Amino acid sequence: MTGRILVLLHKEWLLELRRKSVIAGLGLYLFSLVFICYLTFALHQQALNKVTWAALYWLTVLFSVVNAAAKSFIGERSGIFLYLYTVASAEQVLLAKLIYNTILSCLMALAGFVLFAVFIFNPVQDVYLFLLIVLLACAGFASSLTLISGIASKASNSNVLMAVLGFPVVISILLIAIRATRNALDGLGRSSSTDDVLILVAINAIAGAMAYILFPYIWRS
Amino acid sequence: MKNGLKITAIVILIYVHIAGLLMDVPRLAILNETVRALYFHVPMWFGMVLLYVASSYYAIRYLRTQQPDDDVRAESFAHTGTAFGLLGIFTGMLWANYTWGSPWHGDPKQNGAAIALLVYLAYFVLRGSVENREQRARLSAVYNVFAFAAMVPLIFIIPRLTSSMHPGSGGNPGFNVYDLDSRMRFVFYPAVAGWFIVGWWMATLRYRLKKIKEKLDEREFA
């Protein structure tokens, strides 16, 4: 089981390296988003307080992650699905995609953080807590959006559907992440954000479990 | 028996409308007569949640048994649930206009309700954009179950974390602290039951309508 997943992960990684334009496109998308935020806000830096920073940051991350997760099923040639169907079970495919998307979204979130720190400013006081929240929220985004991408890839206007189906589902993760980030920005005691972190873990558990149970039904077609 | 239930619901709702508008209600500051919204607004939400639960139940059943009928049922219940949700939002806005001063106050409850509606509107968009019938049934069932699970933290957890002015949350007295004295209970509980039965009825009507349309289509092609 784990061996198969590792092989699938390796395959994702190799494919990513071969289609560098895709990953470059994602990077550029992220950069453009941050740059737009910079142009519209940082010219009068006083206007941007920490709460706005957190909201802007998470919106940027969300939009990039939606695009990154969308490509996990949308745009793949149908031959690949057929091939994967013969060599691996639905759960293995899902877990491989999920882990890959989690890693990819974490990387994008971190890149986004660096860009935000360079162009706008870096208000994070409690870095470790912030990283933990980034990891948890990205895992949550990835597990919800991977399943949604699977659904949207089967429908006709996939790219629009990806946004329409995805946003309402991830909004609870987004809200909790913004709340928790505010605490990390203020450098409050860890105990004040324990609740938010636990809720994130719980939401991830729900989203992950639902994706794991439901994905085989999409995969079968 | 079935007709008996429907007649009961109609009688209950006639009673609810008359009693809800005419009977005495407790005098409360700010709320005043708007406390009567309890009879018409809150049952909409109870109805919506129950109808969405029914919709998810049929979606799960579809995934287990692949019976096309279950898919039609899930769609009908989601449809009726959305109608209830819209009515709930509008009655809530009406109420908020008089007690909070503006129809849309950005309250967590209002936002959560709006997002819940977005989820189910997205569900209908999804249904509209898949051509193959079996595929549409399967995909929308998966989304239905997943979205319902994702909605749970949104509706039941987040409003409790943030401060809200909605009665029953954020430290505000809910309907069972003092404003729902025993007189109001006599109207409120029948109202919930009556509206729910009507919702169920509407959903089954829609289901039967869709079945008849299907049969007519089949006859046309045959």
Coordinates of C-alpha atoms in Angstrom, one line a residue:
Chain A
M1 CA 0.0 0.0 0.0
T2 CA 2.6 2.6 1.1
G3 CA 4.9 1.4 -1.6
R4 CA 2.3 2.0 -4.3
I5 CA 1.6 5.4 -2.9
L6 CA 5.3 6.3 -3.0
V7 CA 5.5 5.1 -6.6
L8 CA 2.5 7.3 -7.5
L9 CA 4.0 10.2 -5.7
H10 CA 7.2 9.7 -7.6
K11 CA 5.3 9.6 -10.8
E12 CA 3.6 12.9 -9.9
W13 CA 6.9 14.5 -9.2
L14 CA 8.4 13.3 -12.4
L15 CA 5.5 14.5 -14.4
E16 CA 5.8 17.9 -12.7
L17 CA 9.4 18.1 -13.7
R18 CA 8.6 17.3 -17.3
R19 CA 5.9 19.9 -17.6
K20 CA 7.8 22.8 -16.0
S21 CA 5.5 25.3 -17.7
V22 CA 2.7 24.2 -15.4
I23 CA 4.6 24.8 -12.2
A24 CA 6.1 28.0 -13.6
G25 CA 2.6 29.1 -14.4
L26 CA 1.4 28.5 -10.8
G27 CA 4.4 30.4 -9.5
L28 CA 3.8 33.3 -11.8
Y29 CA 0.1 33.3 -10.8
L30 CA 1.1 33.5 -7.1
F31 CA 3.6 36.3 -7.9
S32 CA 1.0 38.3 -9.8
L33 CA -1.5 38.0 -7.0
V34 CA 1.0 39.2 -4.4
F35 CA 2.2 42.0 -6.7
I36 CA -1.4 43.2 -7.2
C37 CA -1.8 43.2 -3.4
Y38 CA 1.4 45.2 -3.1
L39 CA 0.4 47.7 -5.8
T40 CA -3.0 48.2 -4.4
F41 CA -2.2 48.3 -0.7
A42 CA 1.5 48.9 0.1
L43 CA 1.6 52.3 -1.6
H44 CA 0.0 53.5 1.6
Q45 CA 1.3 51.0 4.0
Q46 CA -0.4 52.5 7.0
A47 CA -3.7 51.4 5.6
L48 CA -2.8 47.7 5.9
N49 CA -3.2 46.4 9.4
K50 CA -2.5 42.9 10.6
V51 CA -6.0 41.7 10.2
T52 CA -6.1 42.8 6.6
W53 CA -2.7 41.2 6.1
A54 CA -3.9 37.9 7.3
A55 CA -7.1 38.0 5.2
L56 CA -5.1 39.1 2.1
Y57 CA -2.5 36.4 2.7
W58 CA -5.0 33.6 3.0
L59 CA -7.0 34.8 0.0
T60 CA -3.9 34.8 -2.1
V61 CA -3.0 31.3 -0.9
L62 CA -6.5 30.0 -1.5
F63 CA -6.6 31.2 -5.1
S64 CA -3.2 29.7 -5.9
V65 CA -4.0 26.5 -4.1
V66 CA -7.3 26.2 -6.0
N67 CA -5.4 26.4 -9.2
A68 CA -2.8 24.0 -8.1
A69 CA -5.3 21.4 -6.9
A70 CA -7.4 21.9 -10.0
K71 CA -4.7 20.5 -12.2
S72 CA -4.6 17.2 -10.3
F73 CA -7.5 15.8 -12.3
I74 CA -8.6 18.5 -14.7
G75 CA -6.6 18.5 -17.9
E76 CA -5.1 15.1 -17.4
R77 CA -5.5 12.9 -20.5
S78 CA -8.1 10.2 -20.1
G79 CA -5.4 7.6 -21.0
I80 CA -3.7 8.3 -17.7
F81 CA -6.8 7.6 -15.8
L82 CA -7.3 4.3 -17.5
Y83 CA -3.7 3.3 -16.9
L84 CA -3.9 4.3 -13.2
Y85 CA -7.2 2.4 -12.9
T86 CA -5.5 -0.8 -13.9
V87 CA -2.4 -0.4 -11.7
A88 CA -3.7 1.1 -8.4
S89 CA -6.8 1.2 -6.3
A90 CA -8.9 4.4 -6.0
E91 CA -7.7 5.0 -2.4
Q92 CA -4.1 4.8 -3.4
V93 CA -4.6 7.3 -6.3
L94 CA -6.4 9.6 -4.0
L95 CA -3.9 9.4 -1.2
A96 CA -1.0 10.0 -3.6
K97 CA -2.7 13.0 -5.1
L98 CA -3.7 14.3 -1.7
I99 CA -0.2 14.1 -0.2
Y100 CA 1.2 15.6 -3.4
N101 CA -1.3 18.5 -3.3
T102 CA -0.6 19.1 0.4
I103 CA 3.1 19.4 -0.2
L104 CA 2.6 21.6 -3.3
S105 CA 0.1 23.9 -1.5
C106 CA 2.5 24.1 1.5
L107 CA 5.3 25.1 -0.8
M108 CA 3.1 27.7 -2.5
A109 CA 1.9 29.1 0.9
L110 CA 5.5 29.4 2.0
A111 CA 6.5 31.1 -1.2
G112 CA 3.6 33.4 -0.8
F113 CA 4.7 34.2 2.7
V114 CA 8.2 35.1 1.5
L115 CA 6.7 37.3 -1.2
F116 CA 4.4 38.9 1.2
A117 CA 7.4 39.5 3.6
V118 CA 9.4 41.0 0.8
F119 CA 6.8 43.2 -0.9
I120 CA 4.4 44.1 1.8
F121 CA 5.8 43.4 5.3
N122 CA 6.2 40.5 7.7
P123 CA 4.1 40.9 10.8
V124 CA 4.5 37.3 12.0
Q125 CA 5.6 37.2 15.7
D126 CA 5.2 33.5 16.4
V127 CA 6.8 31.8 13.4
Y128 CA 6.4 28.2 14.5
L129 CA 2.7 28.6 15.2
F130 CA 2.3 30.3 11.9
L131 CA 4.0 27.4 10.1
L132 CA 1.8 24.9 11.9
I133 CA -1.3 26.8 10.8
V134 CA 0.0 27.0 7.2
L135 CA 0.6 23.2 7.2
L136 CA -2.8 22.4 8.7
A137 CA -4.8 24.7 6.5
C138 CA -2.9 23.6 3.4
A139 CA -3.7 20.0 4.2
G140 CA -7.3 20.9 4.6
F141 CA -7.4 22.8 1.3
A142 CA -5.7 20.0 -0.4
S143 CA -8.0 17.3 0.9
S144 CA -11.2 19.2 0.0
L145 CA -10.0 20.5 -3.3
T146 CA -8.6 17.2 -4.6
L147 CA -12.0 15.6 -4.3
I148 CA -13.7 18.6 -5.9
S149 CA -11.2 18.6 -8.7
G150 CA -12.1 14.9 -9.3
I151 CA -15.8 15.9 -9.5
A152 CA -15.2 18.9 -11.7
S153 CA -13.0 17.1 -14.1
K154 CA -15.9 14.9 -15.1
A155 CA -18.2 17.8 -15.8
S156 CA -18.2 20.1 -18.9
N157 CA -17.1 23.5 -17.8
S158 CA -14.5 22.2 -15.3
N159 CA -12.6 25.4 -14.5
V160 CA -15.7 27.4 -13.5
L161 CA -17.1 24.5 -11.6
M162 CA -13.8 24.1 -9.6
A163 CA -14.3 27.6 -8.2
V164 CA -18.0 27.3 -7.7
L165 CA -17.9 23.9 -6.0
G166 CA -14.7 24.5 -4.1
F167 CA -15.1 27.9 -2.4
P168 CA -18.1 27.2 -0.2
V169 CA -16.5 24.0 0.9
V170 CA -13.2 25.4 2.0
I171 CA -14.6 28.6 3.5
S172 CA -14.7 27.2 7.1
I173 CA -11.0 26.2 6.8
L174 CA -10.3 29.7 5.5
L175 CA -12.1 31.5 8.3
I176 CA -10.5 29.4 11.1
A177 CA -7.1 29.8 9.5
I178 CA -7.5 33.6 9.4
R179 CA -8.6 33.6 13.0
A180 CA -5.6 31.5 14.1
T181 CA -3.2 33.5 12.0
R182 CA -4.3 36.7 13.7
N183 CA -3.2 35.2 17.0
A184 CA 0.2 34.1 15.5
L185 CA 0.7 37.7 14.2
D186 CA 0.0 39.2 17.5
G187 CA 2.4 36.7 19.2
L188 CA -0.2 35.8 21.8
G189 CA 0.4 32.9 24.1
R190 CA 0.1 29.5 22.4
S191 CA -2.8 28.5 24.7
S192 CA -5.0 31.2 23.1
S193 CA -4.8 29.5 19.7
T194 CA -5.0 25.8 20.8
D195 CA -8.7 25.8 20.1
D196 CA -8.4 27.0 16.6
V197 CA -5.6 24.6 15.8
L198 CA -7.7 21.7 17.2
I199 CA -10.7 22.8 15.1
L200 CA -8.4 22.9 12.0
V201 CA -7.3 19.3 12.8
A202 CA -10.9 18.2 13.2
I203 CA -12.0 19.8 10.0
N204 CA -9.1 18.2 8.2
A205 CA -10.0 14.8 9.7
I206 CA -13.6 15.3 8.4
A207 CA -12.6 16.5 4.9
G208 CA -9.9 13.8 4.6
A209 CA -12.2 11.0 5.7
M210 CA -15.0 12.1 3.5
A211 CA -12.6 12.4 0.5
Y212 CA -11.3 8.9 1.2
I213 CA -14.7 7.4 1.5
L214 CA -16.3 9.2 -1.5
F215 CA -13.5 9.2 -4.0
P216 CA -13.9 5.6 -5.2
Y217 CA -17.4 6.5 -6.4
I218 CA -16.0 9.1 -8.7
W219 CA -13.1 7.0 -9.8
R220 CA -15.2 4.2 -10.9
S221 CA -16.7 6.0 -13.9
Chain B
M1 CA -53.0 7.9 6.2
K2 CA -50.7 9.9 4.0
N3 CA -53.5 12.3 3.3
G4 CA -54.3 12.5 7.0
L5 CA -50.8 13.7 7.6
K6 CA -51.1 16.4 4.9
I7 CA -54.5 17.5 6.2
T8 CA -53.1 17.7 9.7
A9 CA -50.2 19.9 8.4
I10 CA -52.7 22.2 6.7
V11 CA -54.8 22.5 9.8
I12 CA -51.7 23.1 12.0
L13 CA -50.5 25.8 9.7
I14 CA -53.9 27.6 9.6
Y15 CA -53.8 27.4 13.4
V16 CA -50.2 28.7 13.4
H17 CA -51.0 31.6 11.2
I18 CA -54.0 32.7 13.2
A19 CA -52.6 32.0 16.6
G20 CA -49.1 33.3 15.6
L21 CA -50.5 36.6 14.5
L22 CA -53.3 37.2 17.0
M23 CA -52.3 35.5 20.3
D24 CA -50.6 37.3 23.1
V25 CA -46.8 37.4 23.1
P26 CA -44.5 38.4 25.9
R27 CA -43.6 42.1 25.9
L28 CA -39.8 42.4 25.4
A29 CA -37.6 45.4 24.8
I30 CA -36.5 46.0 21.2
L31 CA -38.1 42.8 20.0
N32 CA -41.7 43.9 20.7
E33 CA -44.0 42.3 18.2
T34 CA -41.2 41.0 16.0
V35 CA -40.9 38.1 18.4
R36 CA -43.6 36.6 16.3
A37 CA -40.9 36.0 13.7
L38 CA -40.1 32.9 15.8
Y39 CA -43.2 31.2 14.4
F40 CA -42.3 31.8 10.8
H41 CA -38.6 32.4 10.5
V42 CA -37.2 29.7 12.8
P43 CA -39.3 26.8 11.4
M44 CA -37.8 27.6 8.0
W45 CA -34.3 26.9 9.2
F46 CA -35.4 23.7 11.0
G47 CA -37.1 22.7 7.8
M48 CA -34.1 23.5 5.7
V49 CA -31.7 21.5 7.8
L50 CA -34.0 18.5 8.0
L51 CA -34.7 18.6 4.2
Y52 CA -30.9 18.8 3.6
V53 CA -30.4 15.9 5.9
A54 CA -33.0 13.9 3.9
S55 CA -31.2 15.0 0.7
S56 CA -27.9 13.7 2.0
Y57 CA -29.5 10.5 3.2
Y58 CA -30.8 9.8 -0.3
A59 CA -27.5 10.7 -1.8
I60 CA -25.8 8.2 0.4
R61 CA -28.4 5.6 -0.4
Y62 CA -27.9 6.3 -4.1
L63 CA -24.1 5.7 -3.7
R64 CA -24.8 2.4 -2.0
T65 CA -27.5 1.0 -4.3
Q66 CA -27.3 3.0 -7.5
Q67 CA -31.0 3.4 -7.8
P68 CA -31.8 6.3 -10.1
D69 CA -34.9 7.1 -8.0
D70 CA -32.8 7.9 -5.0
D71 CA -31.0 10.5 -7.0
V72 CA -34.2 12.2 -8.1
R73 CA -35.3 12.2 -4.4
A74 CA -32.0 13.7 -3.3
E75 CA -32.4 16.5 -5.9
S76 CA -36.1 17.1 -4.9
F77 CA -35.2 17.4 -1.2
A78 CA -32.2 19.7 -1.9
H79 CA -34.5 21.9 -4.1
T80 CA -37.2 22.2 -1.4
G81 CA -34.5 22.8 1.3
T82 CA -33.1 25.6 -0.8
A83 CA -36.6 27.2 -1.1
F84 CA -36.9 27.0 2.7
G85 CA -33.5 28.4 3.1
L86 CA -34.3 31.4 0.9
L87 CA -37.5 32.0 2.8
G88 CA -35.5 31.7 6.0
I89 CA -33.0 34.4 4.8
F90 CA -35.8 36.7 3.7
T91 CA -37.8 36.4 6.8
G92 CA -34.6 36.9 8.8
M93 CA -33.7 40.0 6.9
L94 CA -37.2 41.3 7.5
W95 CA -36.8 40.7 11.2
A96 CA -33.2 42.1 11.3
N97 CA -34.4 45.3 9.6
Y98 CA -36.6 46.1 12.6
T99 CA -34.4 44.8 15.4
W100 CA -30.9 45.3 14.2
G101 CA -31.6 48.3 12.0
S102 CA -30.4 46.8 8.7
P103 CA -31.5 43.8 6.7
W104 CA -28.0 42.4 6.2
H105 CA -26.0 42.9 9.4
G106 CA -23.0 40.6 8.6
D107 CA -23.9 38.4 11.5
P108 CA -22.1 35.0 11.5
K109 CA -25.5 33.3 11.4
Q110 CA -26.5 35.2 8.3
N111 CA -23.2 34.5 6.6
G112 CA -23.3 30.9 7.5
A113 CA -26.8 30.6 6.1
A114 CA -25.8 32.4 2.9
I115 CA -22.8 30.0 2.4
A116 CA -25.0 27.0 3.0
L117 CA -27.3 28.2 0.2
L118 CA -24.2 28.8 -2.0
V119 CA -23.2 25.2 -1.5
Y120 CA -26.6 23.9 -2.7
L121 CA -26.7 26.4 -5.5
A122 CA -23.3 25.0 -6.6
Y123 CA -24.9 21.6 -6.4
F124 CA -27.5 22.6 -8.9
V125 CA -24.8 24.1 -11.2
L126 CA -23.0 20.8 -11.0
R127 CA -26.1 18.9 -11.9
G128 CA -26.7 21.3 -14.8
S129 CA -23.2 20.8 -16.3
V130 CA -23.0 17.0 -16.5
E131 CA -24.7 15.5 -19.5
N132 CA -24.6 11.8 -18.8
R133 CA -27.4 10.9 -16.4
E134 CA -25.7 8.2 -14.4
Q135 CA -22.5 10.3 -14.1
R136 CA -24.6 13.3 -13.0
A137 CA -26.3 11.2 -10.3
R138 CA -23.0 9.9 -9.0
L139 CA -21.1 13.2 -9.0
S140 CA -23.9 15.2 -7.5
A141 CA -24.4 12.5 -4.8
V142 CA -20.7 12.7 -3.9
Y143 CA -20.8 16.5 -3.8
N144 CA -24.0 16.4 -1.8
V145 CA -22.5 14.3 1.0
F146 CA -19.2 16.1 1.0
A147 CA -20.7 19.5 1.0
F148 CA -23.0 18.5 3.8
A149 CA -20.1 17.3 5.9
A150 CA -18.2 20.5 5.1
M151 CA -21.2 22.6 6.2
V152 CA -21.4 21.1 9.7
P153 CA -18.4 23.2 11.1
L154 CA -19.7 26.2 9.2
I155 CA -23.2 26.2 10.7
F156 CA -22.7 24.5 14.0
I157 CA -19.1 25.5 15.1
I158 CA -18.0 28.8 13.7
P159 CA -21.1 30.8 14.8
R160 CA -20.4 29.6 18.4
L161 CA -16.8 30.9 18.2
T162 CA -17.5 34.4 17.1
S163 CA -19.7 36.9 18.7
S164 CA -23.2 37.0 17.3
M165 CA -26.2 39.1 17.9
H166 CA -28.5 36.4 16.8
P167 CA -30.9 35.2 19.6
G168 CA -29.6 31.9 21.1
S169 CA -25.9 32.5 20.4
G170 CA -23.1 34.7 21.6
G171 CA -24.5 34.9 25.1
N172 CA -27.8 36.4 23.8
P173 CA -30.9 34.7 25.3
G174 CA -32.2 32.0 23.0
F175 CA -35.8 31.2 22.5
N176 CA -35.8 28.9 25.4
V177 CA -34.6 31.2 28.1
Y178 CA -37.5 33.5 28.8
D179 CA -39.1 34.7 25.7
L180 CA -40.4 31.3 24.7
D181 CA -42.7 31.0 27.6
S182 CA -45.2 28.2 27.6
R183 CA -47.7 30.2 25.5
M184 CA -45.3 30.5 22.6
R185 CA -44.4 26.9 22.8
F186 CA -48.0 26.0 21.9
V187 CA -47.5 27.8 18.6
F188 CA -43.8 27.3 17.9
Y189 CA -43.6 23.5 18.1
P190 CA -46.7 22.9 15.9
A191 CA -45.2 25.5 13.5
V192 CA -42.0 23.5 13.1
A193 CA -43.9 20.2 12.6
G194 CA -46.4 21.8 10.2
W195 CA -43.8 23.5 8.0
F196 CA -41.6 20.4 8.0
I197 CA -44.5 18.2 6.8
V198 CA -45.3 20.8 4.1
G199 CA -41.7 20.7 3.0
W200 CA -41.7 17.0 2.8
W201 CA -44.9 17.1 0.8
M202 CA -43.4 19.6 -1.6
A203 CA -40.3 17.5 -2.1
T204 CA -42.4 14.4 -2.8
L205 CA -44.6 16.3 -5.2
R206 CA -41.5 17.5 -7.1
Y207 CA -40.2 13.9 -7.1
R208 CA -43.4 12.6 -8.6
L209 CA -43.5 15.4 -11.1
K210 CA -40.0 14.5 -12.3
K211 CA -40.9 10.8 -12.5
I212 CA -43.9 11.6 -14.7
K213 CA -41.7 13.8 -16.9
E214 CA -39.2 11.0 -17.2
K215 CA -42.0 8.6 -18.2
L216 CA -43.3 11.1 -20.8
D217 CA -39.8 11.5 -22.2
E218 CA -39.4 7.7 -22.5
R219 CA -42.7 7.4 -24.3
E220 CA -41.7 10.1 -26.7
F221 CA -38.6 8.3 -27.6
A222 CA -40.2 4.9 -27.8

